[in-house]
Short mmCIF file of C-alpha atoms and ligand atoms in Angstrom, two decimals:
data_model
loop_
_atom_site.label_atom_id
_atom_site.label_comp_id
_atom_site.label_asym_id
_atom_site.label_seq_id
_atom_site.Cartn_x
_atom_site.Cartn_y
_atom_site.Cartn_z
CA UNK A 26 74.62 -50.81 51.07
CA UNK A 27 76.89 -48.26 50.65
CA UNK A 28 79.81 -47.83 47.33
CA UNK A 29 82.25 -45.36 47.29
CA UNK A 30 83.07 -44.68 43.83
CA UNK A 31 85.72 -41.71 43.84
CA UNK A 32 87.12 -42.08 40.24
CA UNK A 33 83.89 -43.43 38.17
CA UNK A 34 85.52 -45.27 36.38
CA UNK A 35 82.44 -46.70 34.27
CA UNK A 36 82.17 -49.99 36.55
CA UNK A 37 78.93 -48.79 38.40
CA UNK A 38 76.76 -50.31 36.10
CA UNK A 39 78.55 -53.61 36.79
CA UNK A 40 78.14 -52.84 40.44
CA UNK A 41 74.95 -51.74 40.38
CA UNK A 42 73.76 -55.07 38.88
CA UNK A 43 75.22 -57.33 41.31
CA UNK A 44 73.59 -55.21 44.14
CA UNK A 45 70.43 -55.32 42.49
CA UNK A 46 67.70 -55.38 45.29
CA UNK A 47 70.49 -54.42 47.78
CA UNK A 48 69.02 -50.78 48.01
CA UNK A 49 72.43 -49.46 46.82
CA UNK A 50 73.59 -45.70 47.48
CA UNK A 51 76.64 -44.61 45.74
CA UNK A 52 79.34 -41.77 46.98
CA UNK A 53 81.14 -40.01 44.89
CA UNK A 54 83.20 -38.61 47.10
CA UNK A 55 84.64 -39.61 50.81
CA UNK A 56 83.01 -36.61 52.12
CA UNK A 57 79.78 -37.82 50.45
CA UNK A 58 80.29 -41.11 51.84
CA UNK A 59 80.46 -40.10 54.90
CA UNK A 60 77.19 -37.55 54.79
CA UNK A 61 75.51 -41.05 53.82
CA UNK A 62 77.20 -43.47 56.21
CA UNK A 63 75.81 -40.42 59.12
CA UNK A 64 72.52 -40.27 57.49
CA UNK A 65 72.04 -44.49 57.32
CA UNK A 66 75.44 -46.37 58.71
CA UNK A 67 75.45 -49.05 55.96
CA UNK A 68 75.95 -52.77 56.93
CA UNK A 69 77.92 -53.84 53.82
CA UNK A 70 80.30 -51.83 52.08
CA UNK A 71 81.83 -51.46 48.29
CA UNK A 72 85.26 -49.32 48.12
CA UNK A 73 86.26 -48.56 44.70
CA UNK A 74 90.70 -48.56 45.15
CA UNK A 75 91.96 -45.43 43.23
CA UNK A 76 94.48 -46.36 40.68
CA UNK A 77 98.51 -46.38 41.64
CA UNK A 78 100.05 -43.21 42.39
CA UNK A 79 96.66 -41.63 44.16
CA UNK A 80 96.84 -41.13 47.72
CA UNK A 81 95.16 -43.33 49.66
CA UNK A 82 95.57 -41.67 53.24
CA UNK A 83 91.87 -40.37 53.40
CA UNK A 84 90.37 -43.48 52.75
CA UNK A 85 92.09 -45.27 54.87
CA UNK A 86 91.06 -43.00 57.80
CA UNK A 87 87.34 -43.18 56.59
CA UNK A 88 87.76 -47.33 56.61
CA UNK A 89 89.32 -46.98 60.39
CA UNK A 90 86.22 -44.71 61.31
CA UNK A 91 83.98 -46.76 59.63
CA UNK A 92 85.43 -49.98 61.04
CA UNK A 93 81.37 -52.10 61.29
CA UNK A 94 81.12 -51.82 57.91
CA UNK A 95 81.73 -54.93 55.81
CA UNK A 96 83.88 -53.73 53.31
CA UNK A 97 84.32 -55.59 49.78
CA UNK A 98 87.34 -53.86 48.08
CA UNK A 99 86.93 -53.52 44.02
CA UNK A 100 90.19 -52.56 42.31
CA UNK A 101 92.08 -52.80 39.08
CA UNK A 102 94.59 -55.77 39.28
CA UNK A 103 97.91 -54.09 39.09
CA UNK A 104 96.16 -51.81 42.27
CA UNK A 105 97.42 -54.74 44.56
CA UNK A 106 101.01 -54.37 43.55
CA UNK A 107 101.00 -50.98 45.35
CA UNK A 108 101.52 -51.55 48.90
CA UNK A 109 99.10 -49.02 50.67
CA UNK A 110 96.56 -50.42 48.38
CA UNK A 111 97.43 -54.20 49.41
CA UNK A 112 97.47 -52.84 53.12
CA UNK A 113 94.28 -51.26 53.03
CA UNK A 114 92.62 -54.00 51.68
CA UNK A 115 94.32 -56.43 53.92
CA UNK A 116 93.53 -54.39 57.10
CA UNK A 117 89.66 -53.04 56.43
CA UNK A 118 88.37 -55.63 53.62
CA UNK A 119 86.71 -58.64 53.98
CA UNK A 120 87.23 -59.60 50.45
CA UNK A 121 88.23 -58.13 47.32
CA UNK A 122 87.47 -58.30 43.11
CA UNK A 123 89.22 -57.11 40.28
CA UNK A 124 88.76 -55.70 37.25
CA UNK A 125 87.20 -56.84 35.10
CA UNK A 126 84.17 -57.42 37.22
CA UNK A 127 82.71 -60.77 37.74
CA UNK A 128 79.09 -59.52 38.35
CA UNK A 129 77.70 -62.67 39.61
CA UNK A 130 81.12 -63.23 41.73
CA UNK A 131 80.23 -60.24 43.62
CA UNK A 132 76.91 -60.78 44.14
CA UNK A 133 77.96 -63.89 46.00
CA UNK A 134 80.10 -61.88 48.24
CA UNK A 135 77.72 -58.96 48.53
CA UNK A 136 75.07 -61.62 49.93
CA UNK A 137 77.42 -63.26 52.13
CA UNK A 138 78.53 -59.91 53.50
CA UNK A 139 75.37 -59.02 54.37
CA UNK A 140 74.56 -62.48 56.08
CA UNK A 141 77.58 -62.03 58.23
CA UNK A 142 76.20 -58.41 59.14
CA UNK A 143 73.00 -60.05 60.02
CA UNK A 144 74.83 -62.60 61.68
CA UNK A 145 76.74 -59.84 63.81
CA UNK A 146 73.79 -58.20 64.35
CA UNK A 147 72.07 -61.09 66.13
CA UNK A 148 74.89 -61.87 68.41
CA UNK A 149 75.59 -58.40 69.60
CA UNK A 150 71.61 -56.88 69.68
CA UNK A 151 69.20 -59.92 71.46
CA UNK A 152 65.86 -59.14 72.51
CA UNK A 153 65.92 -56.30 74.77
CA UNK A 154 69.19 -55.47 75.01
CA UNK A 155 68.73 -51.70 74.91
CA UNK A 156 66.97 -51.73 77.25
CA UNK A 157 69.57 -53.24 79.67
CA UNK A 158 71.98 -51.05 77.85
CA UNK A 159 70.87 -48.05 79.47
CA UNK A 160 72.73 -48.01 82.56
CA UNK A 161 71.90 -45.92 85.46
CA UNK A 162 69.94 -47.08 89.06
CA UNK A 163 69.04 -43.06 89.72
CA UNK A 164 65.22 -42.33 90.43
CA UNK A 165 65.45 -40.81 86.76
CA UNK A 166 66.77 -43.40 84.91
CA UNK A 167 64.63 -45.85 86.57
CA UNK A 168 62.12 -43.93 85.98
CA UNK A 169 62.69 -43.43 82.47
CA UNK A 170 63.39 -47.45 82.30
CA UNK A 171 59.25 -47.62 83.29
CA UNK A 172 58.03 -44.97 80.87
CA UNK A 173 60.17 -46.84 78.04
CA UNK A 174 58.84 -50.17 78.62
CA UNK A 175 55.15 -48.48 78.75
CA UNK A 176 55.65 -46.79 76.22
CA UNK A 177 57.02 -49.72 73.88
CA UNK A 178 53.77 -51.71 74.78
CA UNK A 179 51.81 -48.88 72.71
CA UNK A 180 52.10 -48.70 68.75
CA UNK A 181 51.32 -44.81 68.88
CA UNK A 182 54.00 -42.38 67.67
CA UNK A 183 56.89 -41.65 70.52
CA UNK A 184 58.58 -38.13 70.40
CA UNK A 185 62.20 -37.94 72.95
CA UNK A 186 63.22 -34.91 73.98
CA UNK A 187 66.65 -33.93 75.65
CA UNK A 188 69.76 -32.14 75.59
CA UNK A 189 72.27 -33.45 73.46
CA UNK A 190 74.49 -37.00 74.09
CA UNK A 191 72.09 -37.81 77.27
CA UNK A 192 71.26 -41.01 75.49
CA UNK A 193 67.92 -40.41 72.90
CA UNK A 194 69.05 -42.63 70.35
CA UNK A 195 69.62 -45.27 72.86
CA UNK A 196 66.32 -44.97 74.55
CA UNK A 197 64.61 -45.13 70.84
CA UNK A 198 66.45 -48.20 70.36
CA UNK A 199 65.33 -49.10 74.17
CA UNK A 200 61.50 -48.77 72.58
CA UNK A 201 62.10 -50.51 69.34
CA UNK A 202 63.85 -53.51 71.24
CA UNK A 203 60.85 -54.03 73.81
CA UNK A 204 58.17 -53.34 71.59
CA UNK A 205 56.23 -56.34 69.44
CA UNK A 206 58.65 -55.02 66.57
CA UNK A 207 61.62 -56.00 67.90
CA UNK A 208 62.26 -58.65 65.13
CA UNK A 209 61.62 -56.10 62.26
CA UNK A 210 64.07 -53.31 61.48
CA UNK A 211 65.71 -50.57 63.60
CA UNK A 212 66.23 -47.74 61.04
CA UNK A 213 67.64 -44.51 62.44
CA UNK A 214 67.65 -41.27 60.06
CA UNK A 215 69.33 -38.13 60.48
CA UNK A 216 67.46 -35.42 59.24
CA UNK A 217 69.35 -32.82 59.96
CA UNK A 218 72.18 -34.44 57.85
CA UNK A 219 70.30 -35.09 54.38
CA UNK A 220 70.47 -31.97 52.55
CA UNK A 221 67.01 -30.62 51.76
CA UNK A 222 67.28 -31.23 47.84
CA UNK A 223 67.23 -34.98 48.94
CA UNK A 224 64.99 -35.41 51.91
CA UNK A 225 61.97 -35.94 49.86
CA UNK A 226 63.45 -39.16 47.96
CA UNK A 227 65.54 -40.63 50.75
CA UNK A 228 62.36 -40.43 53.28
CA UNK A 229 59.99 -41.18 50.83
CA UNK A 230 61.34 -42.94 47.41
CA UNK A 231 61.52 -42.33 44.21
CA UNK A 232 59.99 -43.47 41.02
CA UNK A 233 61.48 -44.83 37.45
CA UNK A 234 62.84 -41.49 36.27
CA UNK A 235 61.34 -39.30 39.20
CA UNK A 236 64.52 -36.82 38.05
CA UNK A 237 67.62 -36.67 35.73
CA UNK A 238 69.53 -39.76 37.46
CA UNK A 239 66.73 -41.53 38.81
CA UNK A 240 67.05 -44.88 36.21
CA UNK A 241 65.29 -46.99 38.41
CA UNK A 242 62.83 -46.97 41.28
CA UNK A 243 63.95 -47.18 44.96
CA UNK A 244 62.36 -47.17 48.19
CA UNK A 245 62.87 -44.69 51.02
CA UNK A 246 63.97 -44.83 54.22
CA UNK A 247 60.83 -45.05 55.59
CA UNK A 248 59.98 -47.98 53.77
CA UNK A 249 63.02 -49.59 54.30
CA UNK A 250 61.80 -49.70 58.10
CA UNK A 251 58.59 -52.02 56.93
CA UNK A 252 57.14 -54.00 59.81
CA UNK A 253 59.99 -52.22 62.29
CA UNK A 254 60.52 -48.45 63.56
CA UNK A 255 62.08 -45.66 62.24
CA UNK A 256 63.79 -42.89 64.26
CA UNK A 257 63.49 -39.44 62.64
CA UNK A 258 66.32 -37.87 64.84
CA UNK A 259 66.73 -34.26 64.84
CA UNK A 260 63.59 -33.65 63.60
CA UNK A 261 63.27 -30.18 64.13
CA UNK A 262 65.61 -29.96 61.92
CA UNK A 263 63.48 -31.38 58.62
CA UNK A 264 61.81 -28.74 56.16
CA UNK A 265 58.50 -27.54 56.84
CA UNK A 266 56.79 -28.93 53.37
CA UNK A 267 58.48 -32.36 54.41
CA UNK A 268 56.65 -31.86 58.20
CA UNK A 269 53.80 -32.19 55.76
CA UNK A 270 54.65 -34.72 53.71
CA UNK A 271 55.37 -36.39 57.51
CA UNK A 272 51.59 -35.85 59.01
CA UNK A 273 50.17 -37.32 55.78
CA UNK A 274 52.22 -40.73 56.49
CA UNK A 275 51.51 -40.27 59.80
CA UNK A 276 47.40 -40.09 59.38
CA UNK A 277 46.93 -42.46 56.34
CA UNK A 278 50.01 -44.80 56.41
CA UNK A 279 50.90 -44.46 53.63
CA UNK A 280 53.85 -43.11 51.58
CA UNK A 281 53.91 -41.53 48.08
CA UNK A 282 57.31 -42.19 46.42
CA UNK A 283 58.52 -39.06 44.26
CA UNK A 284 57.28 -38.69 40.80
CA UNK A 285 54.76 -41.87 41.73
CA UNK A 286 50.93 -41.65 41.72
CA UNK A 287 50.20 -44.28 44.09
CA UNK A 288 49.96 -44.54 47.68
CA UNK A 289 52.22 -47.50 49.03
CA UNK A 290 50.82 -48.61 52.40
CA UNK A 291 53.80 -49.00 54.88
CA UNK A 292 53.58 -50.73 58.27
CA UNK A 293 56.42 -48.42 60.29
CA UNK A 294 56.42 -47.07 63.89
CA UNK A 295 57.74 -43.52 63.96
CA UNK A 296 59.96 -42.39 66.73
CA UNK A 297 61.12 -38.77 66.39
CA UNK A 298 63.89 -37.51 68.80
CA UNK A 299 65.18 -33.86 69.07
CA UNK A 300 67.79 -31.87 71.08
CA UNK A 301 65.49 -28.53 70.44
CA UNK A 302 62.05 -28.00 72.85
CA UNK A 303 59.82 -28.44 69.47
CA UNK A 304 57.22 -26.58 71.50
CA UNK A 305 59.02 -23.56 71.13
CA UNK A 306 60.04 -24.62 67.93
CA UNK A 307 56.32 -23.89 67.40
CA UNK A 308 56.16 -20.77 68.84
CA UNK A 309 58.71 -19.96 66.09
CA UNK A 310 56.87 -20.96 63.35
CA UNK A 311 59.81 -23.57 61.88
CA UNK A 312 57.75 -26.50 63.39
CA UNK A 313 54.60 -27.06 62.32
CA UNK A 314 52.03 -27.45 65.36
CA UNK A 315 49.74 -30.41 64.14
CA UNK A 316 52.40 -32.64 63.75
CA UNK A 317 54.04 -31.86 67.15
CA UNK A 318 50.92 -32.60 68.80
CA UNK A 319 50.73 -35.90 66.65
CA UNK A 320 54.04 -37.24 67.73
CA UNK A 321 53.80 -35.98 71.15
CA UNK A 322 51.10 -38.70 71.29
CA UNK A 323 54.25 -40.47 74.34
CA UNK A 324 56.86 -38.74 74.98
CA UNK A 325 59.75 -39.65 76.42
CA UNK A 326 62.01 -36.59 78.22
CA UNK A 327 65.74 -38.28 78.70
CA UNK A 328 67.01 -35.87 81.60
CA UNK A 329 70.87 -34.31 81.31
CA UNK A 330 73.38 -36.00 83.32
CA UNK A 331 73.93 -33.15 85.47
CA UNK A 332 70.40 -34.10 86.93
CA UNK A 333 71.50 -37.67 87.78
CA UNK A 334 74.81 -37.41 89.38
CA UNK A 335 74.66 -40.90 91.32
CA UNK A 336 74.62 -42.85 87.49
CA UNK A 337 78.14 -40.77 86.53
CA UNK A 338 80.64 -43.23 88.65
CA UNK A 339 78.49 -46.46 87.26
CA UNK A 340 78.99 -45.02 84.05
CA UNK A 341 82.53 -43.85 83.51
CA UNK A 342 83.07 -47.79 84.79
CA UNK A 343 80.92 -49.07 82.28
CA UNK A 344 82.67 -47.27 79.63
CA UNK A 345 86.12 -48.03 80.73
CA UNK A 346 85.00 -51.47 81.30
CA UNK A 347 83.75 -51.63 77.23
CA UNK A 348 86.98 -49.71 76.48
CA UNK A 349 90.01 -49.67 77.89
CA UNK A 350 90.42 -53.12 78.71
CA UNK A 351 91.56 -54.26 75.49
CA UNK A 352 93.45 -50.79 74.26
CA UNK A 353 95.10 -49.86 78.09
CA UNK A 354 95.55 -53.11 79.53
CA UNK A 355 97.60 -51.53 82.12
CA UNK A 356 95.21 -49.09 83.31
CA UNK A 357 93.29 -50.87 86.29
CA UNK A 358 90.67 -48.00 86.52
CA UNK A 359 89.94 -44.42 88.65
CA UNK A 360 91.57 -43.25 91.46
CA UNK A 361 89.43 -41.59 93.99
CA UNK A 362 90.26 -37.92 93.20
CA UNK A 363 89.47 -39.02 89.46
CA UNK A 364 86.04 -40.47 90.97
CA UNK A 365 85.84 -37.05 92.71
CA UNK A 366 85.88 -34.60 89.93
CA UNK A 367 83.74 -36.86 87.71
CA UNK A 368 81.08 -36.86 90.05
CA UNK A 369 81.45 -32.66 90.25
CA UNK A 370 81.57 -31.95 86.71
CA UNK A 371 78.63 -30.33 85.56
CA UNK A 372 78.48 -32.47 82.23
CA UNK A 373 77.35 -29.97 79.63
CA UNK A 374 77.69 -32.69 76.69
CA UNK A 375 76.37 -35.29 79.05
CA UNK A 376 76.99 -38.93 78.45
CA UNK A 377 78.81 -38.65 75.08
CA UNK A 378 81.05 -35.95 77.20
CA UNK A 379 81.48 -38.49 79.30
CA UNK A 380 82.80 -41.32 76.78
CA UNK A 381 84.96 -39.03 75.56
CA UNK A 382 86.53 -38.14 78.39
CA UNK A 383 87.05 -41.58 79.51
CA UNK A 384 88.14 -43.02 76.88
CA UNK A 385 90.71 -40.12 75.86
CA UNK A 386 91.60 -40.95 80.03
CA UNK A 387 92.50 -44.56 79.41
CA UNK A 388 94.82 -43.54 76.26
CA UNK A 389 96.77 -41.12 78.21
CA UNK A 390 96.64 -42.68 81.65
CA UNK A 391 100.31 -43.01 82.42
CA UNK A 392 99.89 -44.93 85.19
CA UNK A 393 97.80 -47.52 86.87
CA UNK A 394 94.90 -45.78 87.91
CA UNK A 395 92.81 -42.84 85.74
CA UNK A 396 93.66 -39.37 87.39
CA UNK A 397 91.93 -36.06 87.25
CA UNK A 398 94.50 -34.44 84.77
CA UNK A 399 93.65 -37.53 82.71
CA UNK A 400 90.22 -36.40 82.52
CA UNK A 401 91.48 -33.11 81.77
CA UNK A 402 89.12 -32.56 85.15
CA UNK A 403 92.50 -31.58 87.14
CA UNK A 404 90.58 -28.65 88.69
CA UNK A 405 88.27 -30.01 90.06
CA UNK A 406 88.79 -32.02 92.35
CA UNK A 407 91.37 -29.98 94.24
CA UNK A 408 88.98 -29.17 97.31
CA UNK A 409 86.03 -28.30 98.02
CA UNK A 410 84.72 -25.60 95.74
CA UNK A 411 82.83 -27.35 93.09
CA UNK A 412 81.12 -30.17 95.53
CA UNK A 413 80.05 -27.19 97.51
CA UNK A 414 78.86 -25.17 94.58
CA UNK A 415 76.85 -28.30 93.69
CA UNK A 416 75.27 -28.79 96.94
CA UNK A 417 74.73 -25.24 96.92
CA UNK A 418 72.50 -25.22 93.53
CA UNK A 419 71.09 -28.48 94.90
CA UNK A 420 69.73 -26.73 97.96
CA UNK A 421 68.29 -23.94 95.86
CA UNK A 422 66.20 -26.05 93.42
CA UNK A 423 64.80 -27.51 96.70
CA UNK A 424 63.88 -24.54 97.78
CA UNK A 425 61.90 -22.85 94.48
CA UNK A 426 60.24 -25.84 94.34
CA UNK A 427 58.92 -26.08 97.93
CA UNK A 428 58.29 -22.50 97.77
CA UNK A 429 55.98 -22.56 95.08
CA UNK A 430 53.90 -26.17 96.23
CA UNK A 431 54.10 -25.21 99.68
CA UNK A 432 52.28 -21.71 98.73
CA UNK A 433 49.49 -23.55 97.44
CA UNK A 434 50.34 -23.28 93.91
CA UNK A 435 49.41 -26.04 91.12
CA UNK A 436 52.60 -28.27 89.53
CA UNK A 437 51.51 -26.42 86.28
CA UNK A 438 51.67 -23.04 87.74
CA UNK A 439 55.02 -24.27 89.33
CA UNK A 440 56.45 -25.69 86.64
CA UNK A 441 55.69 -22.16 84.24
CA UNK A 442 56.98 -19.71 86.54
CA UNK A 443 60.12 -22.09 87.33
CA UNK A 444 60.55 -22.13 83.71
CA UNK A 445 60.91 -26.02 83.18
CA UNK A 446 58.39 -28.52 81.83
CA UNK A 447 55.67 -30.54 84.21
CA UNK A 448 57.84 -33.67 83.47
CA UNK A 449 61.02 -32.35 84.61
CA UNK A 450 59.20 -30.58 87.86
CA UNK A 451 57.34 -34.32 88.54
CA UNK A 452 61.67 -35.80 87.76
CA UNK A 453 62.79 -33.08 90.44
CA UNK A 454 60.46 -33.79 93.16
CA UNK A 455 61.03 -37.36 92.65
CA UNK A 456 64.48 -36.51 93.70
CA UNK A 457 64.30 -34.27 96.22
CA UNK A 458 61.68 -36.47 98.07
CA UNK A 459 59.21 -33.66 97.57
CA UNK A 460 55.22 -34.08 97.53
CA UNK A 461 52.67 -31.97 97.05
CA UNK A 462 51.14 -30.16 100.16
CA UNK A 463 47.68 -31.74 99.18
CA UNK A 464 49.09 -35.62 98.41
CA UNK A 465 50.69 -35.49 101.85
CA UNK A 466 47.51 -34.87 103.87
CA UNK A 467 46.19 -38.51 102.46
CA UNK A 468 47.04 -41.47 104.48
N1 ATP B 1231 72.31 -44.57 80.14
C1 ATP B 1231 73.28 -44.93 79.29
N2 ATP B 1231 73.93 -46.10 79.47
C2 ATP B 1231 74.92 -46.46 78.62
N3 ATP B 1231 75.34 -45.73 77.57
C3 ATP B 1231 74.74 -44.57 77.35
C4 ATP B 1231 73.66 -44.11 78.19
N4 ATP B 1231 73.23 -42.93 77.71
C5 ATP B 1231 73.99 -42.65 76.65
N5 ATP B 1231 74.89 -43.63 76.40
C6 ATP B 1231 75.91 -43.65 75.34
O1 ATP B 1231 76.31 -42.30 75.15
C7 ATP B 1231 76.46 -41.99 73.77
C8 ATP B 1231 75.52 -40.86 73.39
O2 ATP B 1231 74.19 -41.36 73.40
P1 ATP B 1231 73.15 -41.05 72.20
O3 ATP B 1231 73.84 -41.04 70.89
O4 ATP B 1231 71.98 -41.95 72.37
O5 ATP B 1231 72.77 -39.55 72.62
P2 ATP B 1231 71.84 -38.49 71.88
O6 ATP B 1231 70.97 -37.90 72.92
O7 ATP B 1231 71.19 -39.13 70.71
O8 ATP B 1231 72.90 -37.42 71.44
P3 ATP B 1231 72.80 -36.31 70.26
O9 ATP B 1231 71.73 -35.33 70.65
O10 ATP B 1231 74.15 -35.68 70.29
O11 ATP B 1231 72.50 -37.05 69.01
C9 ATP B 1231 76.19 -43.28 73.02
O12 ATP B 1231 77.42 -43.92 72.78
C10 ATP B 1231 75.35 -44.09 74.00
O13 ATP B 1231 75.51 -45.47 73.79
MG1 MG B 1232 71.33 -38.67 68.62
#
């Protein structure tokens, strides 16, 4: 649960108590809020309304961006005679309080927010859904689909690997959903957004007066996953002594909370993702080796878009499907030059790019059907060029590949000197129909 407390006005304690055992973070700032809604999206909200005569224009745009939060509006009473106030809490609150603070009042609403956030939850994540979610009927997303649901049948640790928006936090989800611990919690962490003064306590807890501030003891993250998984995204991106702090929980299972003594045993699957090849991340020295090899245990490598052209049209449908029906109703969907350049875009942000670019598409579409320009792809699909370009790099892989298997060389050897890993060389003969010389001769 998230509060967003910009003017401290000396009601926290009074909020604090009636989200006792709601694992309560509070922002002092919208830019703070927002570094924790990135680093944990909150289900259930509190928004402290500044005073009259203070802006409210940031807010608001935080609220709007921050739209699946609950939000429970706390304000001072004469705060609801000034209209932006009233209209903020009209459009992005579910209920509101004012001062003074009815402690057990809110706690009502606090708990019911949070059942309708379970609630919500249930409806929109059933068993498995991920899982489905992950659209795509190319040999490398099926293929991924069968490593996933292998994968999710183990209770080892899972490290993804892959270039950035080609869908890791949606295959980690994929795992969680169709493993045994599908019931228990889904808790995704940023690492690379906590800063490094406060990695140690939000991973791991803290204590009764671990530091100045610290008035009472809280759980961490990783306990807050108990009997569920927790993705540790960007992982490359956490401080070596917390990599070490990391292997510990990893070997014993247990956690020790800041300033505590005790080891708390926690039940939590660990599923790390990163955008960075942690193997060279190695080589560098910023990741530490032991711990790579203990969450490489599965890994899962989610391959860029680029590499799995035939999913892009399937795709840009779903996504307009999800979208634009209910903010373009009179946009009907792609015309064929639109379907044209999609498919010869190169997609260096991959699926986010994507989403992006459709839905920016559906908001600017002037007319029925999606063109290129809408896709700010006008170029190309005015001829030829970029197909052929394509086909031309697509011939070329072929051939390095076949080279190097055909001249009796080992998919190891092939992979190093082609400079990709085993995985992707396996993913590339899988779609260029290739074998190996010495699989071929058996019947
Ligand atoms: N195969 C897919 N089917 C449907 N949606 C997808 C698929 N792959 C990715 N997406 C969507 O694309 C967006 C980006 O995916 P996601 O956040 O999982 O990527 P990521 O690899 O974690 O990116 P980053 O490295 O930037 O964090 C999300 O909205 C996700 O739902
Ligand atoms: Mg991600």
């Amino acid at each position: 649960m998230l509060c967003i407390d910009t003017e401290g006005r000396g009601i926290g304690a009074d909020i604090a108590a009636a989200a006792e055992g709601f694992a309560l973070r509070v922002a002092v700032s919208i830019e703070h809020a927002g570094q924790l809604a990135h680093v944990r999206p909150p289900a259930v909200g509190v928004v402290v309304l500044p005073g009259p005569g203070t802006g409210t224009a940031a807010l608001e745009r935080f609220l709007s961006e921050h739209a699946t939060i609950r939000w429970v509006a706390v304000c001072a009473p004469e705060a609801l005679q000034h209209g932006p106030c009233r209209q903020l809490v009209h459009d992005h609150c579910i209920d509101y309080h004012t001062l003074p603070l009815d402690r057990q009042r809110l706690r009502h609403t606090l708990g019911h927010a949070l059942g309708l956030a379970a609630l919500g939850e249930g409806q929109a994540v059933p068993h498995g859904s991920h899982a489905m979610r992950l659209t795509g009927d190319s040999a490398p997303i099926v293929g991924l689909r069968q490593r996933i649901a292998k994968v999710a049948a183990a209770d080892a640790p899972v490290l993804i690997w892959g270039e950035s928006g080609t869908g890791k936090e949606l295959v980690a989800r994929a795992v969680h959903d169709c493993s045994a611990r599908a019931r228990g919690p889904f808790v995704p962490i940023n690492c690379g957004a906590i800063p490094a003064s406060l990695v140690q306590s939000e991973l791991f807890g803290h204590e009764k007066g671990a530091f100045t501030g610290a008035a009472r003891a809280r759980p961490g993250l990783i306990e807050s996953a108990a009997g569920g998984t927790v993705l540790l995204d960007e992982i490359g991106d956490l401080p070596l002594e917390m990599q070490a702090n990391l292997l510990r929980f990893l070997q014993e299972k247990t956690i020790h909370r800041l300033g505590g003594t005790r080891a708390v045993p926690v039940d939590v699957r660990v599923v790390a993702a990163s955008h960075v090849n942690l193997q060279q991340a190695v080589a560098r020295g910023s990741f530490r080796e032991d711990l790579f090899y203990r969450l490489n245990v599965l890994a899962l490598e989610v391959p860029p878009l680029r590499e799995r052209r035939d999913d892009v049209v399937a795709l840009a449908q779903l996504f307009f499907r999800e979208y634009a029906a209910e903010r373009a109703p009179h946009v009907r969907g792609f015309s064929s030059r639109a379907l044209a350049a999609l498919r010869a875009h190169d997609w260096p942000g991959n699926v986010r790019e994507l989403l992006n670019r459709v839905r920016r598409a559906a908001v600017m579409a002037e007319h029925r059907l999606i063109g290129p320009a809408d896709l700010d792809l006008a170029g190309k699909a005015d001829g030829e060029p970029p197909l052929a370009l394509h086909g031309a790099r697509v011939q070329a892989e072929r051939h390095a590949i076949e080279a190097g298997l055909h001249a009796g060389k080992s998919v190891t050897r092939v992979a190093r000197e082609l400079g990709v890993s085993r995985m992707t060389l396996y993913r590339l003969m899988a779609k260029h129909s290739i074998v190996t010389p010495a699989r071929r001769r058996t019947p």
